[in-house]
Each structure stands twice: as C-alpha cells, then as structure tokens.
PDB file of C-alpha atoms and ligand atoms in Angstrom:
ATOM      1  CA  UNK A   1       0.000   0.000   0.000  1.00 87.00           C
ATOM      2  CA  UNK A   2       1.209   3.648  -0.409  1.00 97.00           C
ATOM      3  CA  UNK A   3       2.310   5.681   2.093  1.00 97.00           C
ATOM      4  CA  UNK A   4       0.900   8.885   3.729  1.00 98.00           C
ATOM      5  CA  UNK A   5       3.949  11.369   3.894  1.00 98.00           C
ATOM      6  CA  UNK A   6       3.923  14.914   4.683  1.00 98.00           C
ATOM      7  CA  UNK A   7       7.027  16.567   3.756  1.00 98.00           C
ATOM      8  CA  UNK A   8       7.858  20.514   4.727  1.00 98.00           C
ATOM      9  CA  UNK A   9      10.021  22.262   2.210  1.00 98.00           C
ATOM     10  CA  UNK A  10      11.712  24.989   3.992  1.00 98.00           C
ATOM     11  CA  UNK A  11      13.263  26.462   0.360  1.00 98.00           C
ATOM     12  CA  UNK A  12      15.678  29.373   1.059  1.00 98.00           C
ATOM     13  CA  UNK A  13      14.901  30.114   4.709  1.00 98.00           C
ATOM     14  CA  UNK A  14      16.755  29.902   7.993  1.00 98.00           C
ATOM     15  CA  UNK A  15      20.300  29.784   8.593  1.00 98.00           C
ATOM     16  CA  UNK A  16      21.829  27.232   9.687  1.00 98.00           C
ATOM     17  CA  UNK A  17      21.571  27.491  13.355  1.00 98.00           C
ATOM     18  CA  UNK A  18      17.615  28.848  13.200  1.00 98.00           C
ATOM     19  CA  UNK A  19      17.725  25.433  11.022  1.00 98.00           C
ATOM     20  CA  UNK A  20      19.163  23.161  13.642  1.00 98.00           C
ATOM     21  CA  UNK A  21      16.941  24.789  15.915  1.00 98.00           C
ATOM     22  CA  UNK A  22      13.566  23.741  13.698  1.00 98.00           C
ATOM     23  CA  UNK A  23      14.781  20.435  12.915  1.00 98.00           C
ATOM     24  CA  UNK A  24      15.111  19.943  16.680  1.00 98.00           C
ATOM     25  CA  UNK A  25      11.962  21.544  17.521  1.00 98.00           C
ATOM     26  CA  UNK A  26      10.244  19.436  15.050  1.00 98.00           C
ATOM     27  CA  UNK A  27      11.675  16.043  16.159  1.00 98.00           C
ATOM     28  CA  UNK A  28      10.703  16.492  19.942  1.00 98.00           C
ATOM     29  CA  UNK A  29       7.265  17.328  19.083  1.00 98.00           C
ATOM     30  CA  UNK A  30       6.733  14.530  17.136  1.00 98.00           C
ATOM     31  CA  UNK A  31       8.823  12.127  19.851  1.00 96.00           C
ATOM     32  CA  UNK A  32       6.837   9.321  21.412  1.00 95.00           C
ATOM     33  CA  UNK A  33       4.088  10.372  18.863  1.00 95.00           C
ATOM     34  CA  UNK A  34       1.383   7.639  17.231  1.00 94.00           C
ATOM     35  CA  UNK A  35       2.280   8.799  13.318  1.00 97.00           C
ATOM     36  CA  UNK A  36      -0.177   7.825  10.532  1.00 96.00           C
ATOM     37  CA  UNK A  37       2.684   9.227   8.155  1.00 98.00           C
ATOM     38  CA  UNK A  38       5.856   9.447   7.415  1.00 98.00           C
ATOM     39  CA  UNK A  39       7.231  12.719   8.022  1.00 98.00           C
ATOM     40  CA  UNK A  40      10.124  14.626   5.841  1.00 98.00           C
ATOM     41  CA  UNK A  41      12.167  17.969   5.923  1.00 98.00           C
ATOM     42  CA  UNK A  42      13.644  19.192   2.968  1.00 99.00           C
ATOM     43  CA  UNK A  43      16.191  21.573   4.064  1.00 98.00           C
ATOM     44  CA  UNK A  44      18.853  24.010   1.701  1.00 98.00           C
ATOM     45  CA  UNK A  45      22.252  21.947   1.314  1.00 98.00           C
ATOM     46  CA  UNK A  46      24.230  23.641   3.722  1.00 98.00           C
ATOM     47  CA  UNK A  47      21.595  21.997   6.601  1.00 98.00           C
ATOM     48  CA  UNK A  48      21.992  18.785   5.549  1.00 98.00           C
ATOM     49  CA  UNK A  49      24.935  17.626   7.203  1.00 98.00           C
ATOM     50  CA  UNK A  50      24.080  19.076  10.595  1.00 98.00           C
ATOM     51  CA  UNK A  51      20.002  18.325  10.612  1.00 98.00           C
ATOM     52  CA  UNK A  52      21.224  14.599   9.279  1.00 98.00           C
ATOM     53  CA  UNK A  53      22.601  14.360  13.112  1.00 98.00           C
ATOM     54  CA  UNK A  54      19.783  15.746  14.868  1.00 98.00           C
ATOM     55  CA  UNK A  55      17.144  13.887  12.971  1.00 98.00           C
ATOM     56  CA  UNK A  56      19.133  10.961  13.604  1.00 98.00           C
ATOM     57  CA  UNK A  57      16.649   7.820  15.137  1.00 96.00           C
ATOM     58  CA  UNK A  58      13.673   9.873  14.765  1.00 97.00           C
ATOM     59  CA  UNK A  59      10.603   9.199  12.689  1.00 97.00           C
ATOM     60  CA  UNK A  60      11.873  12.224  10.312  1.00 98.00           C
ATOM     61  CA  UNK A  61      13.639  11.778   7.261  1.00 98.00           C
ATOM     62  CA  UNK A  62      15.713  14.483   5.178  1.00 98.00           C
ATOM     63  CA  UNK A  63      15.267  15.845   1.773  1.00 99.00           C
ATOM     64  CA  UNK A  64      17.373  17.856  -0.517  1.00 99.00           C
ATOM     65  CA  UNK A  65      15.564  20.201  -1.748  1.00 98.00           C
ATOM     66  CA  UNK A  66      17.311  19.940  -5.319  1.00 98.00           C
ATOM     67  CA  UNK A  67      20.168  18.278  -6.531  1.00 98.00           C
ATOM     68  CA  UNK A  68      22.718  18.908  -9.692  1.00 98.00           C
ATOM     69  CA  UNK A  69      22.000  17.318 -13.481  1.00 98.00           C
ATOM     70  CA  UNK A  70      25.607  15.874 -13.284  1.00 98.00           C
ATOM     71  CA  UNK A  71      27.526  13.278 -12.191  1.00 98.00           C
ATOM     72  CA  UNK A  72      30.281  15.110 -10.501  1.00 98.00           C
ATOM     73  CA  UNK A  73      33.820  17.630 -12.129  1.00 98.00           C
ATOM     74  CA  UNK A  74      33.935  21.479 -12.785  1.00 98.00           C
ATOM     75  CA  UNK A  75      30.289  22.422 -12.543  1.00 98.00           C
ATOM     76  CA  UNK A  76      31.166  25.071  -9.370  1.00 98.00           C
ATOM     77  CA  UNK A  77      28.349  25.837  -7.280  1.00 98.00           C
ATOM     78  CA  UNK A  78      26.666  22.473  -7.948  1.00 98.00           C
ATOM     79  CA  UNK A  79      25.683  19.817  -4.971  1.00 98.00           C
ATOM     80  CA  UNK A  80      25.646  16.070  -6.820  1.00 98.00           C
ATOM     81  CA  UNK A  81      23.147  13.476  -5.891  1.00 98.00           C
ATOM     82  CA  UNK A  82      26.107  11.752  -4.299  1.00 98.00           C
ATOM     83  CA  UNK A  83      27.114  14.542  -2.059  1.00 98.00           C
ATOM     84  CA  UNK A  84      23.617  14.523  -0.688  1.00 98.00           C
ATOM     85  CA  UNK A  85      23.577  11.213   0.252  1.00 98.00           C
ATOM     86  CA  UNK A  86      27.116  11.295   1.877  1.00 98.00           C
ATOM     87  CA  UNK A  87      24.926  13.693   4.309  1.00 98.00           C
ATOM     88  CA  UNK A  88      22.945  11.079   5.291  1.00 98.00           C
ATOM     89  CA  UNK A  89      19.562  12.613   3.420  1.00 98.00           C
ATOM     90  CA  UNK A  90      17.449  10.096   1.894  1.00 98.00           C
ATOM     91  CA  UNK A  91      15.168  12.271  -0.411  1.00 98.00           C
ATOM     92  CA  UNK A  92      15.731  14.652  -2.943  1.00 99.00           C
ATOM     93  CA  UNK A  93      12.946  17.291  -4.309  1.00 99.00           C
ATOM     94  CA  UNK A  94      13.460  17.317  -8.108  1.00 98.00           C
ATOM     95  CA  UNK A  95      11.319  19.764 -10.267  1.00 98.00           C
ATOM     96  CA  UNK A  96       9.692  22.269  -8.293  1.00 98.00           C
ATOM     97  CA  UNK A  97       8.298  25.101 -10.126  1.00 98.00           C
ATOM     98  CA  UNK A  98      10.671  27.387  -8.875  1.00 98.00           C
ATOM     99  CA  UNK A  99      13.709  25.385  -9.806  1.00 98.00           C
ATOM    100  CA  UNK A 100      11.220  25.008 -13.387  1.00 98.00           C
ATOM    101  CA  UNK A 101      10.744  28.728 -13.564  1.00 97.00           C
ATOM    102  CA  UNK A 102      13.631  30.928 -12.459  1.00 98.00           C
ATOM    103  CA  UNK A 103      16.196  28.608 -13.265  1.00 98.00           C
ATOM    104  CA  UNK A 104      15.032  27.118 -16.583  1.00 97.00           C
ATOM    105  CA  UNK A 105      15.094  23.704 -15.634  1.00 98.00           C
ATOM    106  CA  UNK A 106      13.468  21.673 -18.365  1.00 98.00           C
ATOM    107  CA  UNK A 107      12.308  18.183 -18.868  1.00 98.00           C
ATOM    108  CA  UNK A 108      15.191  17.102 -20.227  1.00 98.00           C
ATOM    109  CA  UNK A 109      17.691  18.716 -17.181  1.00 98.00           C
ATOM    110  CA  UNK A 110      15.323  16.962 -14.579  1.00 98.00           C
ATOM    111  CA  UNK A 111      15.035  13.707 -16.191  1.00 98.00           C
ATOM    112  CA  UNK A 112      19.018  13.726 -15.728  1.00 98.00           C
ATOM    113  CA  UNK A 113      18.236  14.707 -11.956  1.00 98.00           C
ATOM    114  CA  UNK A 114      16.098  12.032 -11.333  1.00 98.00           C
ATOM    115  CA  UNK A 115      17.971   9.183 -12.681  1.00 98.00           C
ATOM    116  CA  UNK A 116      20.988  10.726 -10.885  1.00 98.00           C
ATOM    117  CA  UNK A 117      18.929  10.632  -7.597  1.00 98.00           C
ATOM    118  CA  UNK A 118      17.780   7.331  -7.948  1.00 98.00           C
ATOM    119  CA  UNK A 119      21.374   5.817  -8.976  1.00 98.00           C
ATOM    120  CA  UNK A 120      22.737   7.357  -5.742  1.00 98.00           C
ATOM    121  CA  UNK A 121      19.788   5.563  -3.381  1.00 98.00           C
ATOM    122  CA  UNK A 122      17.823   8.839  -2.878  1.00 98.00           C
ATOM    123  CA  UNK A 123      14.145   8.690  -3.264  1.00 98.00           C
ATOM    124  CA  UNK A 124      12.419  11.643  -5.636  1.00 98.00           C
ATOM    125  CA  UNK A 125      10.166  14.246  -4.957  1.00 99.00           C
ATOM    126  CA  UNK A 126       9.016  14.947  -8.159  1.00 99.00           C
ATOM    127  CA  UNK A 127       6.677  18.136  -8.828  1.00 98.00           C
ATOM    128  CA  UNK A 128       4.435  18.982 -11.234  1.00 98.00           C
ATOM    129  CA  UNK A 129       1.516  21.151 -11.757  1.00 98.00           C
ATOM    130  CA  UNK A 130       0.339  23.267 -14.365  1.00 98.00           C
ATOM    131  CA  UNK A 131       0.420  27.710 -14.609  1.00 97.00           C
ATOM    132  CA  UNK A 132      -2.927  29.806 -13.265  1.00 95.00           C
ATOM    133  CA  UNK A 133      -2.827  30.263 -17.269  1.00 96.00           C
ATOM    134  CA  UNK A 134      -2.932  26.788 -18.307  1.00 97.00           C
ATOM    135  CA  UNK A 135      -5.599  26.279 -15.858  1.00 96.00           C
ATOM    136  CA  UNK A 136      -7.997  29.021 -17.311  1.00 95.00           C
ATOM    137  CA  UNK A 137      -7.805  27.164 -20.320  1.00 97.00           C
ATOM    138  CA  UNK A 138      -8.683  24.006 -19.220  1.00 97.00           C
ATOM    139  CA  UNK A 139      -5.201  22.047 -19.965  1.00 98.00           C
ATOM    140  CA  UNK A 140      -3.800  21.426 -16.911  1.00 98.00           C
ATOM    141  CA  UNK A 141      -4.286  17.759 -17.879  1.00 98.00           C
ATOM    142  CA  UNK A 142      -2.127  17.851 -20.971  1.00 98.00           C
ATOM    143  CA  UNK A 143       0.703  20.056 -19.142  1.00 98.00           C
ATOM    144  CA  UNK A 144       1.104  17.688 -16.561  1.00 98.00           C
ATOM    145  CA  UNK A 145       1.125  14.609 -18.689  1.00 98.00           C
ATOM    146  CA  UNK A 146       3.632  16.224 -20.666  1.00 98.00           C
ATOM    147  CA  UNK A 147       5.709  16.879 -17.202  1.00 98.00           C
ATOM    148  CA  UNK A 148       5.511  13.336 -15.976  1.00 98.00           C
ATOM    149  CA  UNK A 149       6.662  12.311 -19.966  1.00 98.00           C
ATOM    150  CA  UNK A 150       9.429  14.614 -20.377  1.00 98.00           C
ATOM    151  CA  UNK A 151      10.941  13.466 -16.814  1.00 98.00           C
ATOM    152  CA  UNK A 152       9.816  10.111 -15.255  1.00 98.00           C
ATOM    153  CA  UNK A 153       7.721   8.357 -17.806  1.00 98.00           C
ATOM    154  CA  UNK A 154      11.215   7.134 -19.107  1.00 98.00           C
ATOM    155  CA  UNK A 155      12.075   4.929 -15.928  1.00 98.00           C
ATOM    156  CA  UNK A 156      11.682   1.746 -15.742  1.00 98.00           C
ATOM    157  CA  UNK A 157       9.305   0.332 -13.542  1.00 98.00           C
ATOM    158  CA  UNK A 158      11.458  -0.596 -10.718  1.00 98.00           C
ATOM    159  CA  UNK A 159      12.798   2.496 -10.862  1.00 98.00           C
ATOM    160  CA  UNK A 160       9.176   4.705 -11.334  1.00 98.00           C
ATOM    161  CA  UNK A 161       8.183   2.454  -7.678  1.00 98.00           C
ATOM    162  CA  UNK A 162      10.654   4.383  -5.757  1.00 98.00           C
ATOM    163  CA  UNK A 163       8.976   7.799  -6.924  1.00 98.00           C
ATOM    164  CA  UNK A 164       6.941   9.825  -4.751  1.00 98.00           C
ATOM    165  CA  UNK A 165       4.950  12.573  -6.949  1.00 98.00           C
ATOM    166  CA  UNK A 166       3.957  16.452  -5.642  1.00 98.00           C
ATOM    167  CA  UNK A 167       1.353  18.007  -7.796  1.00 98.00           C
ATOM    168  CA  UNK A 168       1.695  21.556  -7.388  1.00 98.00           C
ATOM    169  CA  UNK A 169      -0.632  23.884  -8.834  1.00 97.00           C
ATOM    170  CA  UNK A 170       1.650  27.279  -9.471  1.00 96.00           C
ATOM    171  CA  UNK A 171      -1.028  29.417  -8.669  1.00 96.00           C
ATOM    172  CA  UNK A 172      -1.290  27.794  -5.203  1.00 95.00           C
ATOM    173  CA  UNK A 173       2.260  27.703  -4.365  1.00 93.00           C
ATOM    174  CA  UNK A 174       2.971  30.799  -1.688  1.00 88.00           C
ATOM    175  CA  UNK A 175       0.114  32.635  -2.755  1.00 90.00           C
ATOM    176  CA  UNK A 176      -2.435  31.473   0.070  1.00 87.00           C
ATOM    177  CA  UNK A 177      -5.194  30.525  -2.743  1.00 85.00           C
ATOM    178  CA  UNK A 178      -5.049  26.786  -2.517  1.00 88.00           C
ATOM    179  CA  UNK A 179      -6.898  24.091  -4.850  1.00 91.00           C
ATOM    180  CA  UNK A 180      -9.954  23.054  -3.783  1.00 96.00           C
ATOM    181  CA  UNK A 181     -10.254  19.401  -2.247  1.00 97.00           C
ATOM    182  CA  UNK A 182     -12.261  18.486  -5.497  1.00 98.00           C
ATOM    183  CA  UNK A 183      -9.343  19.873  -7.829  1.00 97.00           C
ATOM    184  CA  UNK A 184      -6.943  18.169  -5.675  1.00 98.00           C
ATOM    185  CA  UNK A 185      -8.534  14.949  -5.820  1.00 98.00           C
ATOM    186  CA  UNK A 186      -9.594  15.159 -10.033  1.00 98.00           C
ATOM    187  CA  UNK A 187      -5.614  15.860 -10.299  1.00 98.00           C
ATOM    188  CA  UNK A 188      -4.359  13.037  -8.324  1.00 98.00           C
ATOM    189  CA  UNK A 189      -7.010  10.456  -9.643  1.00 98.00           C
ATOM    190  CA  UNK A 190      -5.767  11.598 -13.698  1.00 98.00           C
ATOM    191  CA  UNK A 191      -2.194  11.524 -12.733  1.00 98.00           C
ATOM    192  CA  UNK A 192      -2.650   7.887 -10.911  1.00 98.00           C
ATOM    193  CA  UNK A 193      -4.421   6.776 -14.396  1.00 98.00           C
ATOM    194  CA  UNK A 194      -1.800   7.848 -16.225  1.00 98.00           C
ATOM    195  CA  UNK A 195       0.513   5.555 -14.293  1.00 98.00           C
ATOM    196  CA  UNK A 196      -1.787   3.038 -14.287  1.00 98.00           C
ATOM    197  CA  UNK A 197      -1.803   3.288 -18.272  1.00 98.00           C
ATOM    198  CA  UNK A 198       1.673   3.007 -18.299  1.00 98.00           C
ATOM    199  CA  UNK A 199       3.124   1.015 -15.483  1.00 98.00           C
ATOM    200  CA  UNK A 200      -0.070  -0.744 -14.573  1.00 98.00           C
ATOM    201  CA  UNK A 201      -2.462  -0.787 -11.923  1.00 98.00           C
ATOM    202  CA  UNK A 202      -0.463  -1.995  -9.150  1.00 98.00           C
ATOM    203  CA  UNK A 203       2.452   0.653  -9.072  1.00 98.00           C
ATOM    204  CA  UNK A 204      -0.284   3.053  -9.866  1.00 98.00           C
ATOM    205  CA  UNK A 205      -1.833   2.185  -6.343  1.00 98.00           C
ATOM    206  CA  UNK A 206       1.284   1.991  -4.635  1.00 98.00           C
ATOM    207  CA  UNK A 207       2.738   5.406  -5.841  1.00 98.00           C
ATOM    208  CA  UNK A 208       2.365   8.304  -3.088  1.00 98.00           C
ATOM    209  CA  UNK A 209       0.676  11.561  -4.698  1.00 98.00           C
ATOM    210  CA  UNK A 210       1.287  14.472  -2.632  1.00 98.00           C
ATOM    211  CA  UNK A 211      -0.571  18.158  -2.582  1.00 98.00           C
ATOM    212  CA  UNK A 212       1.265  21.021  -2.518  1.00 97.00           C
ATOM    213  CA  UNK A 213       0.444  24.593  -2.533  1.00 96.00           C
ATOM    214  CA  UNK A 214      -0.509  26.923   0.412  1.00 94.00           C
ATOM    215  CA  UNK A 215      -1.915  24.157   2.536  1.00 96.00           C
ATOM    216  CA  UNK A 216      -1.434  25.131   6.355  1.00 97.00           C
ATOM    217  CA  UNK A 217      -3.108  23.540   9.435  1.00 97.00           C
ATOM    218  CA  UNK A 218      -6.590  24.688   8.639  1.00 97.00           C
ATOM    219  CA  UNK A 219      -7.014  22.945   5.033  1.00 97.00           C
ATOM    220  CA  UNK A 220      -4.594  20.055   5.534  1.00 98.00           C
ATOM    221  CA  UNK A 221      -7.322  17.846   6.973  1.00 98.00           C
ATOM    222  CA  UNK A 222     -10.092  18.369   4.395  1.00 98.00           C
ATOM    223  CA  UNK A 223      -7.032  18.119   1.755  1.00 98.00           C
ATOM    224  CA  UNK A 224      -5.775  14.789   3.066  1.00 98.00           C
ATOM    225  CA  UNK A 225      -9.202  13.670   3.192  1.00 98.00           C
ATOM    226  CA  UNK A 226      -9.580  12.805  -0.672  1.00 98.00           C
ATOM    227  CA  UNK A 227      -8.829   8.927  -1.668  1.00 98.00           C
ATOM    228  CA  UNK A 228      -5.924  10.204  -3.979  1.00 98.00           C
ATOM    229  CA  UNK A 229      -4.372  12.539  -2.105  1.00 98.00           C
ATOM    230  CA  UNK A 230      -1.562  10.643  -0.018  1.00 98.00           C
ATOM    231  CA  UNK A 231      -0.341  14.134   1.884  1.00 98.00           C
ATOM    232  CA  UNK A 232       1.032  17.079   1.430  1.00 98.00           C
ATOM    233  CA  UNK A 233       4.581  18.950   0.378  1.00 98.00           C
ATOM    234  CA  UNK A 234       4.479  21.732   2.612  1.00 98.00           C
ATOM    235  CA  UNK A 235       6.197  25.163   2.167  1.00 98.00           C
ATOM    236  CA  UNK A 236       5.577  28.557   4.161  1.00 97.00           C
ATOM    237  CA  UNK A 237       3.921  26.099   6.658  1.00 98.00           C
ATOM    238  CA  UNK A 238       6.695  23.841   7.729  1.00 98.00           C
ATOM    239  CA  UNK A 239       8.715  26.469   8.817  1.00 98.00           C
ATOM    240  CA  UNK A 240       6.415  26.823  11.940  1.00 98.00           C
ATOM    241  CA  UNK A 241       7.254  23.695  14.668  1.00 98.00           C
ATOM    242  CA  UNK A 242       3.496  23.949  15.458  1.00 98.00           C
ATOM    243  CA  UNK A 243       1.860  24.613  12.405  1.00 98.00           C
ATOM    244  CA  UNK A 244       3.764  21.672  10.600  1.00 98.00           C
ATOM    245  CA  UNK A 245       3.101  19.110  13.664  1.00 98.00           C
ATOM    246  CA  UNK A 246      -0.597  20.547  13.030  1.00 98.00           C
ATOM    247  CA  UNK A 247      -0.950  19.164   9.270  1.00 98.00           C
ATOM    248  CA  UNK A 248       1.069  15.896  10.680  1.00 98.00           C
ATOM    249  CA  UNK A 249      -1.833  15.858  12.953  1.00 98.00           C
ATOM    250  CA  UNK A 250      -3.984  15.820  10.009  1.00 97.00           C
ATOM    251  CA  UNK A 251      -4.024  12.007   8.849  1.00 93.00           C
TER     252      UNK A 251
HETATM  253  C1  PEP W 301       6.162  24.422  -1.869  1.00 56.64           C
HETATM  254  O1  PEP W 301       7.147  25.118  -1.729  1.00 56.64           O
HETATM  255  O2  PEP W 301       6.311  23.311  -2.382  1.00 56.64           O
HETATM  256  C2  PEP W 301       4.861  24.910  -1.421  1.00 56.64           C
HETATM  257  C3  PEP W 301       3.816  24.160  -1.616  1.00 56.64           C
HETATM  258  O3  PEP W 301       4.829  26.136  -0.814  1.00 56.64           O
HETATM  259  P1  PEP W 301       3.602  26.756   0.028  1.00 56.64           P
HETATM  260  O4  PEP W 301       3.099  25.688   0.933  1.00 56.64           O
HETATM  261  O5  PEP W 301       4.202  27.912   0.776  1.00 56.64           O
HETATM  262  O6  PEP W 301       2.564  27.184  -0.957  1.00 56.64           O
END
C-alpha cells in the first residue's frame, strides 16, 4: 500500500543554526508520537549535514531540496546526488516550479536529476503542476502529462516504484489561494491513471501523490481527506514547529 507522507520544504529560509533549531523543535514534538505518516524535511544543502545528526533515530527523514544534473567535475556551485547522500539525506525534491521557472530547468535537465537521484539511493520528490494560465484554459491535464513524460515516464518500472509525486498547482504555491479538495482529488485520480496506463495498476496504487500549494493547518485535513491525495509537500507552513506538527496531525 502507499504511504501517507507529509514533507515541509523549507526552500531558502533559515540559517543554519535557526535550522538546527527547527529540525530539533520538530523532532521532539513529534517524539513518542502515534504517526499515521511518514514525516520529511527538505532543508537548503548547507543543513543537511548538521540536521542529518539531529534527525538521527527519529521518525523524520531528510530531503534535498534539489540536486545537480551531473555526475560530478567542474560544474562550481553544484551539490551532486552523491554529495547529498554522503549527508545522510534520503530524499531529494526534483522539479519544483521554482527550480522550473527561475532557473530554466526543463524536462530534459530533470530527467538527468532524477535518474541521478535514484542511482545514488535517494528517493524523488518529483513536482508537477500546471500555470494559473494553463488552468484558465482548461489544460492542466495535458501540461502535466507532458511533465511526468518529459521526466519520469522514461524509468523503468522498478525504478518509477521508488517515486513519490507532488502536484503543485503554481497558482497555489505561496500565494495562500489553494486548490480546492475536489481539484486536488480530479488531479491526483488523472495523474494515478496515467501511471496506471503506463506502469499498470499496481504501481499506480502503490505510488504516493502528494498536494502542494498553500496548505497550512486549517485545510490540511479536508485536503488529506480525498482517496488520492496521499499528503502534502508543505512550504511557508513547515517552517512553523506547530503549524507543521498541526498538518502531521492531520491524517
Ligand atoms: C512548496 O514550496 O512546495 C509549497 C507548496 O509552498 P507553500 O506551501 O508555501 O505554498
């Protein structure tokens, strides 16, 4: 069966000892806790190393938030898949709209990520979602069949099993409108038939489909609610102790 995860993605907040501090936070509210999900942080790179010890034997595991389109050599400023897992993260966030948007990362680029991730044993995040434009014209369908193509549709099957998926409507994310439980679930249901078309039913079933875009501890619940929506990739959220243990609280 799939998993319920909630995930925060703390993007390019917090330095690294308001980070520590978080992670730490985080972890002893969630201590001795009855979990219906798993629980993630995705933290910049410069956390990793140092929220990899305090999340250490907790229920929490530790996402990149993106990781480099090569191997390894002179690509300065880069972070490889490989470095991430020498931190001891486990996840990597591949393909979030801002990554898609201000840094031009196409299909091609993250389809290089994602194999990259998965040959270094870290488990994908990948987003999708379609523009408030696209929406308004009805083919948010079509853009994110095209995304889950151009990206992941390559893999083969053993490979697509060890993907979790984050639709992200662009006009949700940070903006505080969020998609309606009923656009959530029509979303999740198409993308898990597309799967199904092309891996089958069974890894369709299996495959976690998160929600992401300005959900917060008052819409997390009716969000989660929805038979195809498996949690939620959290942003301005999870950078609140309380307010993330509050959408935990949620399953
Ligand atoms: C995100 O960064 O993936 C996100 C969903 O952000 P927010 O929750 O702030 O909309």
């Amino acid at each position: 069966m799939r998993k319920n995860i909630v995930a925060g993605n703390w993007k390019m907040n917090k330095t690294l000892q308001q980070g520590i501090e978080l992670a730490d936070e985080i972890k002893n509210l969630l201590t001795g806790q009855k979990l219906r999900c798993e629980v993630v942080i995705a933290t910049p790179f410069i956390h990793l190393a140092s929220v990899s010890e305090v999340v250490k034997g907790s229920v929490i595991g530790l996402a990149a938030e993106n990781c480099a389109d090569r191997f390894s050599g002179a690509f300065t400023g880069e972070v490889s898949a490989e470095m991430i897992k020498s931190t001891g993260a486990t996840y990597c966030i591949i393909g979030h709209s801002e990554r898609r948007t201000y840094y031009g990362e196409n299909f091609e680029i993250l389809k290089n990520k994602v194999l990259l991730a998965l040959e270094n044993d870290l488990k994908p995040i990948f987003c999708i979602g379609e523009y408030l434009e696209e929406r308004k014209k009805n083919i948010q369908n079509e853009v994110v069949g095209k995304q889950l193509d151009g990206s992941v549709f390559n893999l083969a099957a053993e490979d697509f099993a060890k993907i979790i998926l984050a639709y992200e409507p662009v006009w949700a994310i940070g903006t505080g409108l969020t998609a309606t439980s009923e656009q959530a679930q029509q979303m999740h249901a198409f993308i898990r038939s597309l799967i199904a078309e092309k891996y089958g039913k069974e890894i369709a079933e299996n495959t976690s489909i998160l929600y992401g875009g300005s959900c917060n501890p008052a819409n997390a619940a009716e969000l989660f609610s929805k038979p195809d929506v498996d949690g939620g990739l959290i942003g301005g959220a999870s950078l609140k102790a309380g307010d993330f243990k509050t959408i935990i609280d949620a399953f």
